[in-house]
Amino acid sequence: MKKFRKVLDGLTTSSPGGTIGSPSCGSAAGTPTSAPAPREIDIQETLISENFQLCKTVRHGFPYQPTALAFDPVQKLLAIGSRSGGIRILGRPGVDCYCQHESGAAVLQLQFLINEGALVTACADDTLHLWNLRQRRPAVLHSLKFNRERITFCHLPFQSKWLYVGTERGNTHIVNIESFILSGYVIMWNKAIELATKTHPGPVVHLSDSPKDEGKLLIGFESGTIVQWDLRAKKADFRIYYDEAIHSVSWHHEGKQFMCSHSDGSLTLWNLRNTTKPFQVTFPHGKIQKDGRKESCKPILKVEYKTSRNSEPFIIFSGGLSYDKAGRRPTLTIMHGKAITVLEMDYPIVEFLVLCETPYNNEVQDPYAVVVLLEKDLIVVDLTQSNFPVFENPYPMDVHESPVTCTAYFADCPPDIIPILYSIGAKHKKTGYSQKEWPISGGTWMLGSHTYPEIIITGHADGSIKFWDASAITLQMLYKLKTSKAFEKPKVGDGRAAELVEEDPFAVQMVSWCPQSRIFCVVGISAHIILYRFSKYDANTQIVSLEVRLQCEPEDVISPSENENNPCFTESGSHSPHHQQPVNAGNRTPEGNKDSTPCLKVKERMVRVPPGYQSELVIQLQWIDGEPPQQITSLDINSAYGLLAFGNCNGLAVVDYLQKTILLCMSTLDLYGATDPYQRLTRSPRRNRQSTSELCMRGLSNLYSDSKKRIRTSYQSLTELTDNQQSIDMERSKSPTSDHVNGHCTSPTSQSCSAGKPRIPMGPEGPRLTRRGPGRPPFRKAQSAACMEISLPVSHTEESRENSFSHSRSSSVSSIDRETKEAITTLQFGESFGRKTDALPTPCLWVGTSLGVALLIPMSIPTDQEERMDEPVAIGPSGGVLMLKGSVLRFGFLDCMGALIQSPYEVWRDLNAAEDPDRPRRRKLVHFSPSSSQDACGDGHLAVVCSERQAKVFLMPSQSCLFVHNITESSFVLRADIVSVYNSACLACFCANGHVMTLSLPSLRPLMDVNYLPLTDMRIARTFCFTNGGQALYLSSPTEIQRITYSQEMCDNLQEMLGELFTPIETPEAQNRGFLKGFFGGNAQTFDREELFGEASAGKASRSLAQHIPGQGGVEGMKVAATGVVGDLARARIALDERGQRLGELEDRTALMMTSAETFSKHAHELMLKCKDKKWYQF
């Protein structure tokens, strides 16, 4: 605990962190005020570095680019491997574990040690890994790296400790699972095939032991050769040479037949009695053509042959469709008796597994489900019903149903919001699922004590919004909202409209949600904003539409009086916004037939809306001069004020959503008034629009295609403020180009916001330069919060534009590229002091820009409910101006005791509910005024302002800078949030160089700085967000959400919150086959693999063939091993050896006793014979 004491004198020259020559910590420019009386602020900060630790918690969503699948039939666990080296292990809901190979190599195959709590993975770098699953966070116990051969297939028999490994050279090696050391027993390919064979059989594609005899190993080679190898005799029992390549093999449980799938779309059934030719050859999807020939079919990649006790066998395979049926989706075929069912899938099939009741391969299998792993989905089919329904998936595998474009994370939500959203969303759930329980039910999970209501919101490219219950480190979808329903469907036409229809005009850029009032706001890619209210009742409603012309043309001379009202539009009526006419509506170009119209058409008719979130207001920016509107870069909504503010690189607009009127529409430059801290440069002539006319309607589809985009991260900020006024002007003149989030360039082209002719209106404020509105941005699918360059491989001219963009980022900015564009990067409503002279806090709007300027705009809002609906809201001229380095990212407010001040809000009320005449509905507002909590600093409060380079804490209303901290010099902050941790406030930042850091408030003392996540994709920058309670999330892949924590307490309690993967379950006993069946059917013979593969008989393998790598962590790994499966197996073996040794010693002692007894008996008998005929007196 540390105490900070500071005496304030109100002078800007003595403010720490003040920048000489700039009003960085001073008053509004040009209007010095009297300094307040000196006061002392005593702030007890409770947060210390020991409170913070960064670690991953859980990963949600579908594994990105899956490659392998495995199932433990006893533990009921499912494992999925991915191309990036990740493993997801799934059990019952709540049991969801993510592991990652350090090498990052793709997972080729997975093998469970059934009911042993262990997993073997084979990776593309030819390494085998043994994972211990008997702990909540699995760890690698052993690794075995093959040096000279490439791994192609693995097989681990049930209850065996010897793993068969097939290689690309056609050899089969055997690995001891306990020690992870190669056996000296090797099946060489040239011994497996006949010596007369001249060609190499190809890689090993299949290995399996015979259900009839474990000592017989079936080896399938890619070329079509199949060999059954007698492990005891070390020779081949039979060899099969087939013309078509083999993809998979599956045994009948009796071990007398097996089935193969081939590259020509055929299935062959082989009988061991006669292996010279297949017993049966079928083309399931190959029809006989008119000329008598079979039509060619695609390969059958995998087949499963499973017997059933009460019905015909199941033959399940993927692929095999005829080539002539173009456009057909991937299929899974189920052949049950004479019935053939073809299940079409939405995505290509990666792998499938048939789930059976027994783990023994020599018993009737009785399959009950099929797990189908698709490229972007996981499906489980119920085989016990004739219509083969699918199970309802309890995991959040559809996060990526439409590509995720933005995220929001809310912790400590009102406890009633989750049940309400769930009840509304449950009404729209799909039906037709299997009534049986989800078959993947392994592990144990219990609701921990460290849980609280959490909600994650995801916005998607198709305009949909999903609300997820993220409580207790699980994820379950609550409610889905489709924003496209507020608009008419785009009609396919000619020209630009036709191109727009093909893209994602409803893609979500950002969301703003007030959980208390349940007001929800969505910003879309087409420069539109939709305001939603929540209701538990359906209603007939008409959506109100407002159109905003957020651009001031240079030809329009705007007087100061006009600036205070509506400078960029005229409004015919507050309730008829459709008929607004811009001042300069006549300045349309012949090509701009979309001028003064929005990009989308709002439904004008009355619509029936279901319970849930119901659209009330749509705000759209207009096309101007043949150009689409600039995308919206910032948004804030306040339910207590009834106001909504948004901005882009042209300016700011404030909307009264209660009265459905536009209060303010002003360019960023006009916001300053007389307080503009910069000297504006003369603008260069406007560029030729020829190239942009091609770009503005460019498709957005390349954004989500990782194969078609290159991302280069730049750690140079676009807007770095310096003390030199000339450099300030030059930095000011740089163009943020067409896309702006937090003031960074994210456009794939070099097109900057267009320049216009300078105009100098003369008024009381004196001469000043204003500028033309936005340039010609191409439509794009998403907004990045990172300063990046994205090149789309479309044409040579596109590359040249990218190069010129890169050049414009350099220090040698040419004068023709200079712009005075200033984007609105963040907005925040709150109770504050708009001016230094204010005695009481009033509603204010804090505005942050891309040039590091924080503006305060005071407002006057009627307090009475009737007056609020009738009287206009007054917005005063700009008050204070605060300066920082880099684009402003976040505002926050503290009282003078250091406690976080929440924004005021309106308590939720259902406007569609039946009104009680005795109790009329009134607005109930909750305010958190800075003056109500303390008198320590004269009814003032602290304002925290964070930019991409530094953070500052100001005392309001004096606007004196108390603390300043330069967060980074070589990089820039992508995301910053003021969050509550351990009942205290702190500033959490995520930088482009991958550092996650926390700073104490208000002293800005560094508490944590961890180099966690290098920025490799703009997706991370777009989706990274912090929340209260020390949690954060980001999109780790296009299909997965990664949650992390930076709280030490949560890291300590994480083990308790995670589910247990391994549950002690007794292995089911093998069925007794009976004497006659065993005698005549050839019961499975006992097979001692230890005697055959052990070092005593097989010798040691070549050291150069494979390298053993111990598990991670040295002693820690040994401790893990001691508690893991290998330790258990080793201890069991030692116990057996000791028991055997003791039994041997007992046997030896018994033999000695028997020998001595026999000797004694012999001597006694001889003595008896000798003395038999003697008389008593002869002795």
Short mmCIF file of N, CA and C in Angstrom, two decimals, residues 1-91:
data_model
loop_
_atom_site.label_atom_id
_atom_site.label_comp_id
_atom_site.label_asym_id
_atom_site.label_seq_id
_atom_site.Cartn_x
_atom_site.Cartn_y
_atom_site.Cartn_z
N MET A 1 0.85 -1.18 0.00
CA MET A 1 0.00 0.00 0.00
C MET A 1 0.89 1.23 0.00
N LYS A 2 0.49 2.17 -0.81
CA LYS A 2 1.34 3.34 -0.96
C LYS A 2 0.46 4.59 -0.91
N LYS A 3 0.94 5.63 -0.24
CA LYS A 3 0.18 6.87 -0.14
C LYS A 3 0.80 7.90 -1.07
N PHE A 4 -0.08 8.62 -1.78
CA PHE A 4 0.36 9.69 -2.66
C PHE A 4 -0.25 10.99 -2.15
N ARG A 5 0.60 11.97 -1.98
CA ARG A 5 0.16 13.27 -1.51
C ARG A 5 0.72 14.34 -2.44
N LYS A 6 -0.15 15.22 -2.91
CA LYS A 6 0.29 16.22 -3.85
C LYS A 6 -0.42 17.52 -3.56
N VAL A 7 0.33 18.63 -3.54
CA VAL A 7 -0.23 19.96 -3.35
C VAL A 7 -0.40 20.60 -4.70
N LEU A 8 -1.61 21.03 -4.98
CA LEU A 8 -1.92 21.59 -6.30
C LEU A 8 -1.96 23.11 -6.20
N ASP A 9 -1.31 23.75 -7.13
CA ASP A 9 -1.34 25.21 -7.15
C ASP A 9 -2.08 25.76 -8.36
N GLY A 10 -2.58 24.87 -9.23
CA GLY A 10 -3.37 25.33 -10.36
C GLY A 10 -2.58 25.93 -11.48
N LEU A 11 -1.24 25.93 -11.38
CA LEU A 11 -0.43 26.53 -12.44
C LEU A 11 0.00 25.46 -13.41
N THR A 12 -0.15 25.73 -14.69
CA THR A 12 0.21 24.74 -15.70
C THR A 12 1.71 24.53 -15.77
N THR A 13 2.50 25.54 -15.43
CA THR A 13 3.95 25.39 -15.53
C THR A 13 4.49 24.41 -14.52
N SER A 14 3.78 24.23 -13.42
CA SER A 14 4.27 23.31 -12.39
C SER A 14 3.63 21.94 -12.48
N SER A 15 2.74 21.74 -13.46
CA SER A 15 2.10 20.44 -13.58
C SER A 15 3.09 19.42 -14.10
N PRO A 16 3.23 18.29 -13.45
CA PRO A 16 4.19 17.28 -13.92
C PRO A 16 3.76 16.74 -15.27
N GLY A 17 4.71 16.50 -16.10
CA GLY A 17 4.41 15.97 -17.41
C GLY A 17 3.97 17.02 -18.39
N GLY A 18 3.91 18.26 -18.00
CA GLY A 18 3.51 19.31 -18.92
C GLY A 18 4.52 19.47 -20.02
N THR A 19 4.03 19.81 -21.19
CA THR A 19 4.88 19.96 -22.35
C THR A 19 5.07 21.43 -22.65
N ILE A 20 6.29 21.85 -22.67
CA ILE A 20 6.58 23.26 -22.92
C ILE A 20 6.17 23.59 -24.35
N GLY A 21 5.50 24.71 -24.49
CA GLY A 21 5.11 25.14 -25.82
C GLY A 21 3.79 24.57 -26.28
N SER A 22 3.12 23.76 -25.47
CA SER A 22 1.81 23.21 -25.83
C SER A 22 0.94 23.22 -24.61
N PRO A 23 -0.36 23.42 -24.79
CA PRO A 23 -1.26 23.46 -23.64
C PRO A 23 -1.66 22.08 -23.16
N SER A 24 -0.64 21.26 -22.92
CA SER A 24 -0.94 19.86 -22.62
C SER A 24 -1.62 19.69 -21.29
N CYS A 25 -1.31 20.52 -20.33
CA CYS A 25 -1.93 20.36 -19.02
C CYS A 25 -2.53 21.67 -18.54
N GLY A 26 -2.79 22.53 -19.45
CA GLY A 26 -3.23 23.85 -19.04
C GLY A 26 -4.71 24.05 -19.21
N SER A 27 -5.09 25.29 -19.21
CA SER A 27 -6.50 25.64 -19.33
C SER A 27 -6.86 25.74 -20.79
N ALA A 28 -8.10 26.11 -21.04
CA ALA A 28 -8.53 26.34 -22.41
C ALA A 28 -7.68 27.45 -23.00
N ALA A 29 -7.24 27.24 -24.23
CA ALA A 29 -6.28 28.14 -24.85
C ALA A 29 -6.83 29.55 -24.91
N GLY A 30 -6.02 30.46 -24.48
CA GLY A 30 -6.35 31.86 -24.64
C GLY A 30 -7.23 32.43 -23.55
N THR A 31 -7.71 31.63 -22.60
CA THR A 31 -8.60 32.14 -21.56
C THR A 31 -8.11 31.71 -20.19
N PRO A 32 -7.06 32.36 -19.67
CA PRO A 32 -6.57 31.99 -18.34
C PRO A 32 -7.60 32.33 -17.28
N THR A 33 -7.68 31.48 -16.28
CA THR A 33 -8.62 31.69 -15.19
C THR A 33 -7.87 31.70 -13.88
N SER A 34 -8.56 32.16 -12.86
CA SER A 34 -7.93 32.22 -11.55
C SER A 34 -7.72 30.84 -11.01
N ALA A 35 -6.59 30.66 -10.36
CA ALA A 35 -6.25 29.35 -9.83
C ALA A 35 -7.05 29.06 -8.58
N PRO A 36 -7.50 27.84 -8.39
CA PRO A 36 -8.23 27.50 -7.18
C PRO A 36 -7.31 27.48 -5.97
N ALA A 37 -7.93 27.52 -4.84
CA ALA A 37 -7.14 27.47 -3.61
C ALA A 37 -6.42 26.15 -3.50
N PRO A 38 -5.16 26.15 -3.02
CA PRO A 38 -4.41 24.89 -2.90
C PRO A 38 -5.11 23.93 -1.95
N ARG A 39 -5.17 22.64 -2.36
CA ARG A 39 -5.80 21.62 -1.53
C ARG A 39 -4.91 20.38 -1.52
N GLU A 40 -5.10 19.58 -0.54
CA GLU A 40 -4.38 18.32 -0.45
C GLU A 40 -5.33 17.16 -0.76
N ILE A 41 -4.82 16.22 -1.53
CA ILE A 41 -5.59 15.03 -1.85
C ILE A 41 -4.86 13.82 -1.26
N ASP A 42 -5.52 13.12 -0.38
CA ASP A 42 -4.95 11.90 0.18
C ASP A 42 -5.63 10.70 -0.47
N ILE A 43 -4.84 9.94 -1.20
CA ILE A 43 -5.38 8.78 -1.91
C ILE A 43 -4.64 7.54 -1.44
N GLN A 44 -5.37 6.63 -0.88
CA GLN A 44 -4.80 5.37 -0.44
C GLN A 44 -4.98 4.34 -1.55
N GLU A 45 -3.91 3.96 -2.20
CA GLU A 45 -3.97 2.97 -3.27
C GLU A 45 -3.73 1.58 -2.68
N THR A 46 -4.60 0.67 -3.01
CA THR A 46 -4.53 -0.68 -2.42
C THR A 46 -3.93 -1.71 -3.37
N LEU A 47 -3.84 -1.40 -4.65
CA LEU A 47 -3.33 -2.38 -5.60
C LEU A 47 -1.81 -2.41 -5.58
N ILE A 48 -1.26 -3.62 -5.59
CA ILE A 48 0.18 -3.81 -5.65
C ILE A 48 0.49 -4.80 -6.77
N SER A 49 1.76 -4.91 -7.10
CA SER A 49 2.16 -5.78 -8.20
C SER A 49 1.80 -7.23 -7.94
N GLU A 50 1.79 -7.63 -6.67
CA GLU A 50 1.50 -9.02 -6.35
C GLU A 50 0.05 -9.39 -6.63
N ASN A 51 -0.80 -8.40 -6.88
CA ASN A 51 -2.19 -8.69 -7.21
C ASN A 51 -2.38 -9.13 -8.66
N PHE A 52 -1.32 -9.06 -9.47
CA PHE A 52 -1.49 -9.27 -10.90
C PHE A 52 -0.60 -10.40 -11.40
N GLN A 53 -1.19 -11.22 -12.22
CA GLN A 53 -0.48 -12.28 -12.94
C GLN A 53 -1.28 -12.60 -14.19
N LEU A 54 -0.60 -12.78 -15.28
CA LEU A 54 -1.27 -13.03 -16.56
C LEU A 54 -1.22 -14.51 -16.90
N CYS A 55 -2.38 -15.08 -17.23
CA CYS A 55 -2.42 -16.47 -17.67
C CYS A 55 -3.69 -16.69 -18.48
N LYS A 56 -3.64 -17.70 -19.33
CA LYS A 56 -4.82 -18.07 -20.10
C LYS A 56 -5.77 -18.85 -19.20
N THR A 57 -7.05 -18.65 -19.43
CA THR A 57 -8.05 -19.37 -18.64
C THR A 57 -8.70 -20.47 -19.46
N VAL A 58 -9.44 -20.11 -20.49
CA VAL A 58 -10.16 -21.12 -21.27
C VAL A 58 -10.32 -20.59 -22.68
N ARG A 59 -10.46 -21.52 -23.62
CA ARG A 59 -10.67 -21.17 -25.02
C ARG A 59 -12.02 -21.72 -25.46
N HIS A 60 -12.80 -20.86 -26.12
CA HIS A 60 -14.12 -21.24 -26.59
C HIS A 60 -14.14 -21.26 -28.12
N GLY A 61 -15.11 -21.98 -28.64
CA GLY A 61 -15.31 -21.98 -30.08
C GLY A 61 -14.81 -23.26 -30.73
N PHE A 62 -14.86 -23.25 -32.04
CA PHE A 62 -14.48 -24.43 -32.81
C PHE A 62 -12.99 -24.41 -33.09
N PRO A 63 -12.28 -25.54 -32.91
CA PRO A 63 -10.83 -25.56 -33.18
C PRO A 63 -10.55 -25.17 -34.63
N TYR A 64 -9.67 -24.21 -34.79
CA TYR A 64 -9.39 -23.67 -36.12
C TYR A 64 -8.52 -24.64 -36.91
N GLN A 65 -8.95 -24.93 -38.13
CA GLN A 65 -8.25 -25.84 -39.05
C GLN A 65 -7.96 -27.19 -38.39
N PRO A 66 -9.01 -27.95 -38.06
CA PRO A 66 -8.82 -29.25 -37.39
C PRO A 66 -8.20 -30.27 -38.34
N THR A 67 -7.47 -31.21 -37.76
CA THR A 67 -6.77 -32.21 -38.57
C THR A 67 -6.98 -33.64 -38.08
N ALA A 68 -7.29 -33.85 -36.81
CA ALA A 68 -7.34 -35.22 -36.27
C ALA A 68 -8.42 -35.31 -35.21
N LEU A 69 -8.83 -36.57 -34.93
CA LEU A 69 -9.92 -36.82 -34.00
C LEU A 69 -9.65 -38.14 -33.28
N ALA A 70 -10.00 -38.19 -31.99
CA ALA A 70 -9.86 -39.43 -31.21
C ALA A 70 -10.92 -39.45 -30.12
N PHE A 71 -11.27 -40.66 -29.67
CA PHE A 71 -12.32 -40.82 -28.65
C PHE A 71 -11.93 -41.93 -27.70
N ASP A 72 -12.14 -41.68 -26.42
CA ASP A 72 -11.93 -42.69 -25.39
C ASP A 72 -13.30 -43.26 -25.03
N PRO A 73 -13.59 -44.52 -25.42
CA PRO A 73 -14.94 -45.06 -25.20
C PRO A 73 -15.27 -45.33 -23.74
N VAL A 74 -14.29 -45.39 -22.87
CA VAL A 74 -14.55 -45.63 -21.45
C VAL A 74 -14.67 -44.31 -20.70
N GLN A 75 -13.70 -43.42 -20.91
CA GLN A 75 -13.74 -42.12 -20.26
C GLN A 75 -14.73 -41.16 -20.92
N LYS A 76 -15.18 -41.46 -22.14
CA LYS A 76 -16.12 -40.63 -22.89
C LYS A 76 -15.55 -39.24 -23.15
N LEU A 77 -14.29 -39.19 -23.56
CA LEU A 77 -13.62 -37.93 -23.89
C LEU A 77 -13.33 -37.89 -25.38
N LEU A 78 -13.41 -36.69 -25.94
CA LEU A 78 -13.13 -36.48 -27.36
C LEU A 78 -11.95 -35.52 -27.49
N ALA A 79 -11.01 -35.84 -28.35
CA ALA A 79 -9.84 -34.98 -28.58
C ALA A 79 -9.81 -34.57 -30.05
N ILE A 80 -9.51 -33.29 -30.29
CA ILE A 80 -9.42 -32.74 -31.64
C ILE A 80 -8.07 -32.07 -31.80
N GLY A 81 -7.32 -32.46 -32.80
CA GLY A 81 -6.04 -31.83 -33.10
C GLY A 81 -6.19 -30.82 -34.24
N SER A 82 -5.31 -29.83 -34.27
CA SER A 82 -5.42 -28.77 -35.27
C SER A 82 -4.09 -28.58 -36.00
N ARG A 83 -4.15 -27.79 -37.06
CA ARG A 83 -2.98 -27.56 -37.89
C ARG A 83 -1.94 -26.72 -37.19
N SER A 84 -2.33 -25.94 -36.21
CA SER A 84 -1.39 -25.08 -35.49
C SER A 84 -0.77 -25.78 -34.29
N GLY A 85 -1.04 -27.08 -34.11
CA GLY A 85 -0.47 -27.81 -32.99
C GLY A 85 -1.30 -27.79 -31.74
N GLY A 86 -2.52 -27.31 -31.83
CA GLY A 86 -3.39 -27.27 -30.66
C GLY A 86 -4.19 -28.54 -30.49
N ILE A 87 -4.59 -28.82 -29.25
CA ILE A 87 -5.44 -29.97 -28.93
C ILE A 87 -6.59 -29.47 -28.07
N ARG A 88 -7.80 -29.81 -28.46
CA ARG A 88 -8.97 -29.52 -27.63
C ARG A 88 -9.51 -30.85 -27.13
N ILE A 89 -9.66 -30.97 -25.81
CA ILE A 89 -10.20 -32.17 -25.20
C ILE A 89 -11.55 -31.81 -24.60
N LEU A 90 -12.58 -32.49 -25.04
CA LEU A 90 -13.95 -32.16 -24.68
C LEU A 90 -14.58 -33.31 -23.92
N GLY A 91 -15.35 -32.96 -22.90
CA GLY A 91 -16.15 -33.93 -22.17
C GLY A 91 -17.56 -33.39 -21.99
#
